[in-house]
Each structure stands twice: as C-alpha cells, then as structure tokens.
mmCIF file of C-alpha atoms in Angstrom:
data_model
loop_
_atom_site.group_PDB
_atom_site.id
_atom_site.type_symbol
_atom_site.label_atom_id
_atom_site.label_comp_id
_atom_site.label_asym_id
_atom_site.label_seq_id
_atom_site.Cartn_x
_atom_site.Cartn_y
_atom_site.Cartn_z
ATOM 1 C CA MET R 1 -0.064 0.035 -0.056
ATOM 2 C CA ASP R 2 1.397 3.388 -0.965
ATOM 3 C CA LEU R 3 0.221 6.971 -0.949
ATOM 4 C CA GLN R 4 -0.756 6.936 -4.601
ATOM 5 C CA GLN R 5 -2.999 3.890 -4.163
ATOM 6 C CA LEU R 6 -4.811 5.732 -1.307
ATOM 7 C CA LYS R 7 -5.335 8.702 -3.608
ATOM 8 C CA TYR R 8 -6.732 6.357 -6.278
ATOM 9 C CA PHE R 9 -9.098 4.708 -3.721
ATOM 10 C CA LEU R 10 -10.357 8.127 -2.419
ATOM 11 C CA ALA R 11 -10.897 9.452 -5.930
ATOM 12 C CA LEU R 12 -12.919 6.353 -6.933
ATOM 13 C CA ALA R 13 -14.830 6.464 -3.556
ATOM 14 C CA LYS R 14 -15.860 9.984 -4.534
ATOM 15 C CA GLU R 15 -16.763 9.427 -8.183
ATOM 16 C CA LEU R 16 -17.979 5.767 -7.921
ATOM 17 C CA HIS R 17 -17.181 5.530 -11.613
ATOM 18 C CA PHE R 18 -14.108 3.877 -13.049
ATOM 19 C CA TRP R 19 -13.997 5.829 -16.312
ATOM 20 C CA ASN R 20 -14.494 9.181 -14.669
ATOM 21 C CA THR R 21 -11.913 8.521 -11.960
ATOM 22 C CA SER R 22 -9.273 7.268 -14.402
ATOM 23 C CA ALA R 23 -9.759 10.342 -16.534
ATOM 24 C CA LYS R 24 -9.408 12.718 -13.477
ATOM 25 C CA MET R 25 -6.309 10.813 -12.168
ATOM 26 C CA ASN R 26 -4.774 10.539 -15.753
ATOM 27 C CA ILE R 27 -4.425 6.730 -15.768
ATOM 28 C CA THR R 28 -6.085 3.978 -17.709
ATOM 29 C CA GLN R 29 -9.144 2.160 -16.346
ATOM 30 C CA SER R 30 -7.255 -1.113 -16.255
ATOM 31 C CA ALA R 31 -4.418 0.525 -14.200
ATOM 32 C CA LEU R 32 -6.898 1.984 -11.729
ATOM 33 C CA SER R 33 -8.596 -1.346 -11.413
ATOM 34 C CA ARG R 34 -5.293 -3.165 -10.744
ATOM 35 C CA ASN R 35 -4.384 -0.643 -8.026
ATOM 36 C CA ILE R 36 -7.701 -1.040 -6.310
ATOM 37 C CA GLN R 37 -7.464 -4.810 -6.547
ATOM 38 C CA SER R 38 -3.953 -4.768 -5.216
ATOM 39 C CA LEU R 39 -5.065 -2.496 -2.243
ATOM 40 C CA GLU R 40 -7.978 -4.842 -1.370
ATOM 41 C CA SER R 41 -5.684 -7.865 -1.630
ATOM 42 C CA GLU R 42 -3.035 -6.384 0.636
ATOM 43 C CA LEU R 43 -5.666 -5.341 3.209
ATOM 44 C CA GLY R 44 -7.734 -8.499 2.914
ATOM 45 C CA VAL R 45 -10.782 -6.276 2.708
ATOM 46 C CA GLN R 46 -13.294 -5.716 -0.107
ATOM 47 C CA LEU R 47 -13.611 -1.949 -0.609
ATOM 48 C CA PHE R 48 -16.177 -1.727 -3.461
ATOM 49 C CA TYR R 49 -19.212 -3.600 -4.727
ATOM 50 C CA ARG R 50 -19.012 -3.443 -8.461
ATOM 51 C CA ASP R 51 -20.802 -4.819 -11.468
ATOM 52 C CA LYS R 52 -21.001 -3.740 -15.111
ATOM 53 C CA ARG R 53 -23.168 -0.738 -14.291
ATOM 54 C CA ASN R 54 -22.552 0.263 -10.695
ATOM 55 C CA VAL R 55 -19.709 0.913 -8.210
ATOM 56 C CA LYS R 56 -20.557 1.178 -4.500
ATOM 57 C CA LEU R 57 -18.495 1.404 -1.342
ATOM 58 C CA THR R 58 -18.710 -1.542 1.096
ATOM 59 C CA PRO R 59 -19.130 -0.727 4.767
ATOM 60 C CA ALA R 60 -15.360 -1.332 5.229
ATOM 61 C CA GLY R 61 -14.737 1.000 2.258
ATOM 62 C CA GLN R 62 -16.927 3.733 3.797
ATOM 63 C CA PHE R 63 -15.035 3.523 7.049
ATOM 64 C CA LEU R 64 -11.673 3.709 5.304
ATOM 65 C CA GLN R 65 -12.820 6.549 3.067
ATOM 66 C CA GLU R 66 -13.577 8.729 6.202
ATOM 67 C CA LYS R 67 -10.403 7.826 8.038
ATOM 68 C CA TRP R 68 -7.991 7.993 5.046
ATOM 69 C CA SER R 69 -9.481 11.272 3.913
ATOM 70 C CA GLU R 70 -8.564 12.786 7.242
ATOM 71 C CA GLU R 71 -5.154 11.227 7.322
ATOM 72 C CA LEU R 72 -4.351 12.205 3.799
ATOM 73 C CA SER R 73 -5.225 15.796 4.427
ATOM 74 C CA GLN R 74 -3.054 15.821 7.455
ATOM 75 C CA MET R 75 -0.180 14.118 5.566
ATOM 76 C CA GLU R 76 -0.386 16.693 2.786
ATOM 77 C CA ALA R 77 -0.334 19.496 5.360
ATOM 78 C CA PHE R 78 2.832 17.829 6.888
ATOM 79 C CA HIS R 79 4.371 17.593 3.415
ATOM 80 C CA GLN R 80 3.739 21.256 2.790
ATOM 81 C CA LEU R 81 5.210 22.124 6.081
ATOM 82 C CA ALA R 82 8.281 20.027 5.305
ATOM 83 C CA ARG R 83 8.713 21.833 2.013
ATOM 84 C CA GLN R 84 8.432 25.227 3.795
ATOM 85 C CA ILE R 85 11.086 24.081 6.288
ATOM 86 C CA HIS R 86 13.267 22.887 3.477
ATOM 87 C CA LEU R 87 12.871 26.191 1.584
ATOM 88 C CA GLY R 88 13.455 28.194 4.855
ATOM 89 C CA GLU R 89 9.965 29.519 5.016
ATOM 90 C CA HIS R 90 8.846 27.862 8.281
ATOM 91 C CA GLY R 91 10.564 27.240 11.582
ATOM 92 C CA THR R 92 12.207 29.406 14.181
ATOM 93 C CA ILE R 93 15.122 31.832 13.944
ATOM 94 C CA ARG R 94 16.845 33.136 17.082
ATOM 95 C CA ILE R 95 18.292 36.639 16.838
ATOM 96 C CA ALA R 96 20.456 38.541 19.397
ATOM 97 C CA HIS R 97 20.648 42.337 19.250
ATOM 98 C CA PRO R 98 22.006 45.299 21.178
ATOM 99 C CA ASP R 99 19.571 47.434 23.103
ATOM 100 C CA SER R 100 20.559 50.418 20.979
ATOM 101 C CA ILE R 101 18.787 49.223 17.775
ATOM 102 C CA SER R 102 15.478 48.319 19.525
ATOM 103 C CA SER R 103 13.781 51.397 18.069
ATOM 104 C CA SER R 104 15.822 51.831 14.858
ATOM 105 C CA VAL R 105 17.180 48.885 12.808
ATOM 106 C CA LEU R 106 15.393 46.087 14.578
ATOM 107 C CA PRO R 107 11.652 47.004 13.881
ATOM 108 C CA ASP R 108 12.318 47.533 10.158
ATOM 109 C CA PHE R 109 14.299 44.249 10.061
ATOM 110 C CA VAL R 110 11.530 42.267 11.815
ATOM 111 C CA LYS R 111 8.866 43.814 9.525
ATOM 112 C CA LYS R 112 10.844 42.934 6.393
ATOM 113 C CA VAL R 113 11.362 39.282 7.549
ATOM 114 C CA SER R 114 7.725 38.869 8.681
ATOM 115 C CA ALA R 115 6.451 40.186 5.357
ATOM 116 C CA ALA R 116 8.650 37.873 3.397
ATOM 117 C CA PHE R 117 8.187 34.757 5.600
ATOM 118 C CA PRO R 118 4.877 35.125 7.432
ATOM 119 C CA HIS R 119 5.041 31.525 8.913
ATOM 120 C CA LEU R 120 8.529 32.056 10.338
ATOM 121 C CA ASN R 121 8.901 32.328 14.179
ATOM 122 C CA LEU R 122 11.295 34.945 15.441
ATOM 123 C CA GLU R 123 12.829 34.859 18.879
ATOM 124 C CA LEU R 124 14.719 38.052 19.920
ATOM 125 C CA PHE R 125 17.339 38.222 22.689
ATOM 126 C CA GLN R 126 19.326 41.008 24.335
ATOM 127 C CA LEU R 127 22.652 39.549 25.532
ATOM 128 C CA THR R 128 25.984 40.937 26.666
ATOM 129 C CA ASN R 129 28.657 40.853 23.976
ATOM 130 C CA GLU R 130 30.565 37.997 25.659
ATOM 131 C CA ILE R 131 27.555 35.878 25.966
ATOM 132 C CA GLN R 132 26.345 36.740 22.486
ATOM 133 C CA GLU R 133 29.466 35.326 20.870
ATOM 134 C CA ASP R 134 29.264 32.193 22.954
ATOM 135 C CA TYR R 135 25.588 31.724 22.087
ATOM 136 C CA LEU R 136 26.343 32.045 18.393
ATOM 137 C CA LYS R 137 29.278 29.608 18.519
ATOM 138 C CA ASN R 138 27.161 26.956 20.360
ATOM 139 C CA TYR R 139 23.956 27.248 18.247
ATOM 140 C CA LYS R 140 21.974 28.882 20.968
ATOM 141 C CA ILE R 141 21.187 31.765 18.599
ATOM 142 C CA ASP R 142 21.378 31.828 14.771
ATOM 143 C CA LEU R 143 22.042 35.419 14.028
ATOM 144 C CA ALA R 144 23.503 38.377 15.881
ATOM 145 C CA PHE R 145 23.517 42.119 15.530
ATOM 146 C CA SER R 146 26.627 43.513 17.187
ATOM 147 C CA ARG R 147 28.780 46.637 17.577
ATOM 148 C CA ASP R 148 31.798 44.580 18.121
ATOM 149 C CA ILE R 149 34.094 43.359 15.316
ATOM 150 C CA ASN R 150 34.131 39.632 15.168
ATOM 151 C CA THR R 151 37.516 37.947 15.881
ATOM 152 C CA TYR R 152 36.383 34.281 15.706
ATOM 153 C CA SER R 153 37.241 32.460 12.546
ATOM 154 C CA GLY R 154 34.035 30.388 12.553
ATOM 155 C CA ILE R 155 31.783 33.428 12.273
ATOM 156 C CA ASN R 156 30.969 35.558 9.232
ATOM 157 C CA GLU R 157 29.974 39.203 9.487
ATOM 158 C CA LYS R 158 28.662 41.981 7.346
ATOM 159 C CA LYS R 159 28.841 45.655 8.157
ATOM 160 C CA LEU R 160 25.410 47.199 7.974
ATOM 161 C CA TYR R 161 25.995 50.905 8.767
ATOM 162 C CA GLN R 162 27.615 53.319 11.127
ATOM 163 C CA GLU R 163 26.366 56.161 13.369
ATOM 164 C CA ASN R 164 27.700 58.744 15.688
ATOM 165 C CA LEU R 165 28.226 58.211 19.364
ATOM 166 C CA SER R 166 26.485 60.792 21.478
ATOM 167 C CA LEU R 167 27.048 62.346 24.834
ATOM 168 C CA VAL R 168 23.757 61.738 26.715
ATOM 169 C CA VAL R 169 22.709 64.083 29.493
ATOM 170 C CA ARG R 170 19.593 65.303 31.256
ATOM 171 C CA GLU R 171 17.562 67.867 29.357
ATOM 172 C CA ASN R 172 18.343 70.550 31.968
ATOM 173 C CA HIS R 173 22.067 69.821 31.929
ATOM 174 C CA HIS R 174 24.351 72.792 30.993
ATOM 175 C CA PHE R 175 25.799 70.721 28.159
ATOM 176 C CA LYS R 176 23.778 71.751 25.136
ATOM 177 C CA THR R 177 26.031 71.502 22.076
ATOM 178 C CA LEU R 178 29.395 70.000 21.157
ATOM 179 C CA SER R 179 31.140 73.267 21.908
ATOM 180 C CA ASP R 180 30.168 72.925 25.568
ATOM 181 C CA ILE R 181 32.167 69.729 25.849
ATOM 182 C CA SER R 182 35.847 69.835 26.765
ATOM 183 C CA GLU R 183 38.391 68.310 28.978
ATOM 184 C CA GLU R 184 37.744 71.050 31.544
ATOM 185 C CA THR R 185 33.947 70.764 31.541
ATOM 186 C CA LEU R 186 33.976 66.917 31.668
ATOM 187 C CA LYS R 187 36.429 66.447 34.438
ATOM 188 C CA ASP R 188 33.846 66.641 37.295
ATOM 189 C CA GLN R 189 31.155 64.587 35.534
ATOM 190 C CA LYS R 190 30.099 61.100 36.771
ATOM 191 C CA PHE R 191 30.041 58.651 33.881
ATOM 192 C CA LEU R 192 27.576 55.827 33.323
ATOM 193 C CA LEU R 193 29.036 53.194 31.056
ATOM 194 C CA THR R 194 28.073 49.856 29.658
ATOM 195 C CA THR R 195 29.763 46.746 30.867
ATOM 196 C CA GLY R 196 31.790 44.438 28.616
ATOM 197 C CA ASP R 197 35.207 43.055 27.693
ATOM 198 C CA ASP R 198 37.759 45.843 27.709
ATOM 199 C CA GLY R 199 39.318 44.362 24.539
ATOM 200 C CA SER R 200 36.032 44.550 22.535
ATOM 201 C CA SER R 201 36.053 46.986 19.609
ATOM 202 C CA TYR R 202 33.149 48.895 21.005
ATOM 203 C CA ASN R 203 34.666 49.361 24.446
ATOM 204 C CA LEU R 204 37.950 50.342 22.779
ATOM 205 C CA LEU R 205 36.007 53.045 20.885
ATOM 206 C CA ILE R 206 34.516 54.339 24.104
ATOM 207 C CA GLN R 207 37.991 54.443 25.653
ATOM 208 C CA GLN R 208 39.165 56.507 22.648
ATOM 209 C CA VAL R 209 36.524 59.089 23.509
ATOM 210 C CA LEU R 210 37.553 59.144 27.092
ATOM 211 C CA ASN R 211 41.169 59.482 26.067
ATOM 212 C CA PHE R 212 40.378 62.290 23.628
ATOM 213 C CA TYR R 213 38.931 64.334 26.484
ATOM 214 C CA ASN R 214 41.592 63.165 28.959
ATOM 215 C CA ILE R 215 38.944 61.695 31.206
ATOM 216 C CA ASN R 216 40.076 59.598 34.143
ATOM 217 C CA LEU R 217 37.313 57.391 35.479
ATOM 218 C CA ASP R 218 37.972 57.744 39.194
ATOM 219 C CA SER R 219 34.304 57.120 39.877
ATOM 220 C CA TYR R 220 31.786 55.527 37.493
ATOM 221 C CA ILE R 221 28.623 53.343 37.310
ATOM 222 C CA ARG R 222 28.571 50.390 34.816
ATOM 223 C CA CYS R 223 25.473 48.345 33.769
ATOM 224 C CA GLU R 224 24.689 46.110 30.932
ATOM 225 C CA PHE R 225 22.083 47.962 28.861
ATOM 226 C CA GLY R 226 21.768 51.478 27.564
ATOM 227 C CA SER R 227 18.067 51.745 28.468
ATOM 228 C CA THR R 228 19.054 51.275 32.135
ATOM 229 C CA ILE R 229 21.756 53.862 31.785
ATOM 230 C CA ILE R 230 19.283 56.384 30.308
ATOM 231 C CA SER R 231 16.933 55.820 33.269
ATOM 232 C CA LEU R 232 19.779 56.565 35.589
ATOM 233 C CA ILE R 233 20.608 59.724 33.616
ATOM 234 C CA LYS R 234 17.002 60.885 33.977
ATOM 235 C CA ASN R 235 17.440 60.567 37.723
ATOM 236 C CA GLY R 236 20.452 62.777 37.750
ATOM 237 C CA LEU R 237 22.992 60.050 38.421
ATOM 238 C CA GLY R 238 25.514 61.017 35.670
ATOM 239 C CA ILE R 239 26.120 61.248 31.914
ATOM 240 C CA SER R 240 26.986 58.722 29.368
ATOM 241 C CA ILE R 241 28.378 57.985 25.849
ATOM 242 C CA LEU R 242 25.994 55.879 23.780
ATOM 243 C CA PRO R 243 25.080 55.228 20.150
ATOM 244 C CA HIS R 244 22.930 58.092 18.831
ATOM 245 C CA SER R 245 20.141 55.705 17.797
ATOM 246 C CA TYR R 246 19.013 55.599 21.420
ATOM 247 C CA HIS R 247 17.424 59.001 20.767
ATOM 248 C CA LEU R 248 14.609 57.061 18.951
ATOM 249 C CA HIS R 249 13.587 55.351 22.259
ATOM 250 C CA GLN R 250 11.199 58.152 23.088
ATOM 251 C CA ASN R 251 13.447 59.528 25.791
ATOM 252 C CA THR R 252 11.779 62.540 27.155
ATOM 253 C CA GLY R 253 13.863 64.629 29.520
ATOM 254 C CA ILE R 254 17.130 63.485 27.786
ATOM 255 C CA ARG R 255 19.484 65.366 25.415
ATOM 256 C CA PHE R 256 21.750 63.677 22.800
ATOM 257 C CA ILE R 257 24.773 65.557 21.691
ATOM 258 C CA PRO R 258 26.476 63.916 18.700
ATOM 259 C CA LEU R 259 30.224 63.389 19.032
ATOM 260 C CA PRO R 260 32.835 63.174 16.261
ATOM 261 C CA PHE R 261 33.206 59.403 16.795
ATOM 262 C CA VAL R 262 31.307 56.705 14.959
ATOM 263 C CA THR R 263 30.278 53.122 15.955
ATOM 264 C CA ASP R 264 29.673 50.410 13.389
ATOM 265 C CA LEU R 265 26.817 47.825 13.432
ATOM 266 C CA TYR R 266 27.466 44.298 12.065
ATOM 267 C CA ILE R 267 25.281 41.283 11.422
ATOM 268 C CA GLN R 268 27.014 38.000 12.324
ATOM 269 C CA TRP R 269 26.319 34.327 11.705
ATOM 270 C CA ARG R 270 28.154 31.031 11.743
ATOM 271 C CA LYS R 271 30.172 30.081 8.680
ATOM 272 C CA ASP R 272 28.835 27.171 6.557
ATOM 273 C CA ASP R 273 25.578 27.073 8.482
ATOM 274 C CA PRO R 274 23.188 24.937 6.346
ATOM 275 C CA ASN R 275 19.992 26.334 7.848
ATOM 276 C CA PRO R 276 17.932 27.576 4.799
ATOM 277 C CA ILE R 277 16.071 29.975 7.009
ATOM 278 C CA LEU R 278 19.327 31.782 7.754
ATOM 279 C CA LYS R 279 20.221 31.963 4.079
ATOM 280 C CA ASN R 280 16.799 33.444 3.216
ATOM 281 C CA ILE R 281 17.060 36.075 5.872
ATOM 282 C CA LEU R 282 20.640 37.111 4.995
ATOM 283 C CA GLU R 283 19.334 37.783 1.464
ATOM 284 C CA LEU R 284 17.036 40.392 2.960
ATOM 285 C CA VAL R 285 19.751 42.268 4.740
#
C-alpha cells in the first residue's frame, strides 16, 4: 500500500465511476482497477461492490474513506510544512541584538522578515557581547547584530551601517552643544558606562573618546544595557556615551549631543551554517 493507491481509492470512492476516476487521475481504467485490486488484496478487505453498471462502497470501504481522507489531508499538510522548512519559509530563527537598535534597525528588520516569511517564528534576545558570541558559537542563537568586530574564525559578518556616538545628558544639563564639551567641563562629571570586555572593539572606541577628552574614570557606574543607563541619567546620576540611535527610544527629559566618533553595526552568523532559514534572511539584509 502506498500513498498513490490511497489517492486512487479516495478518488474512486468519491466518483463511484471507473472511467470518470481514471480520466481525472490521468491513468487507464485497467491501471486504476489493478491498483484497487492490489489494495484490497493487501488489506484483505473488499472496498467496493461493483458490477458492469454500478460501483458502490462496502461498509469497510466507507469506514476507510472517512479515516483515510482525514489522514491524507493531514499528511499533505505535513508535506507542505516540510517543503516550507526545506525552503526556509517555516521554523524558528533566534536573533540577538544590542539594546541600541530596538527602536531603529530592529523594527524595520523584523517587519521585512515577517512580510517575506509570514510563517516564520522569530525569537529576539538582548545579550551581553561576551555571552552573545558564545551563544552564536554554540547554536543557542542563529544570528546576531553586534557593535563589536568579530575575531572568531568560525563566524561571518557583514557591516550594515555606522552612526555617531552621542554624549547623553539630562535635558536641563548645562551641556547643550558639542562646543560645551571639553576636558575642563567633563572632568567633574560622573560617567555611566556599559559593561563588557575591555578588549572589545566597541569598548575600545569608548576608551578612545575618554582618552580624547583626557577623562580619568575615578568614579563611575557600569551596567549592561543602555536603556538602564538612560533611566539613571534621567534621575540625575550621571552622563554617558551611547550610540545616537538611542534617541529614537522616546526618551523625554534626555538630550543627545552627537560626538565626532562613529560606531559600526554588524550582522554576524556561523560560517557554513546549512540552515535555509538563515540563508533566506541574509538575502534580505
């Protein structure tokens, strides 16, 4: 018994006419008859009453028509799902991203992916840079947006864009423009900085800014995510250096002053990853 025989049986059970069924199934009447006889022989069950004029389902045939119709519909749905998975149109993709792109790059990216692959599930994570690389290496995520240049040979990356860093202060702070910022005016400021590996390219960039203004961090506050830093700034606990895209986070009471330093954004993925979903998504970037 094979899938095609079941299709022949269900078609004949619907038409109850060998000639009409064979025409619709694009086979000869004799081939259709042989397939039905073979099915009956294998099952040890008579499926049809038939004579020269009439074809009629037996009670066993009626029972199997109902059950096989349901199973065949389910099997075809499974086959369609398997084809979608094979083509990268169905399944789950796990993506890590920095807090800074939550209101800029990320919504547009998710919208584009969802429009192209409406049956695809997306899981989004905010991770520290160190954890993010480990998750990518160990298949805990499939794709990562990062401000750090990749140094691991098993990961590919593509630069997406760059943007300015900004000095972030309370709206009532006396820093209003770039001309207000100098070594002298910054020396008494408390800095709120993101945590991370001091050797990462992003943290090296932040250190370049600090060195440019001869800032010594005798006292500072560090935390993992920029949104937390912004909340602390609102409460008068210091100032920070963050990617300018944070200004899209609807931060009332906060001022962003662009600095003459730029940070890059990359998208990163495992080399030679066979996942067709990943291939499809990278074509959209």
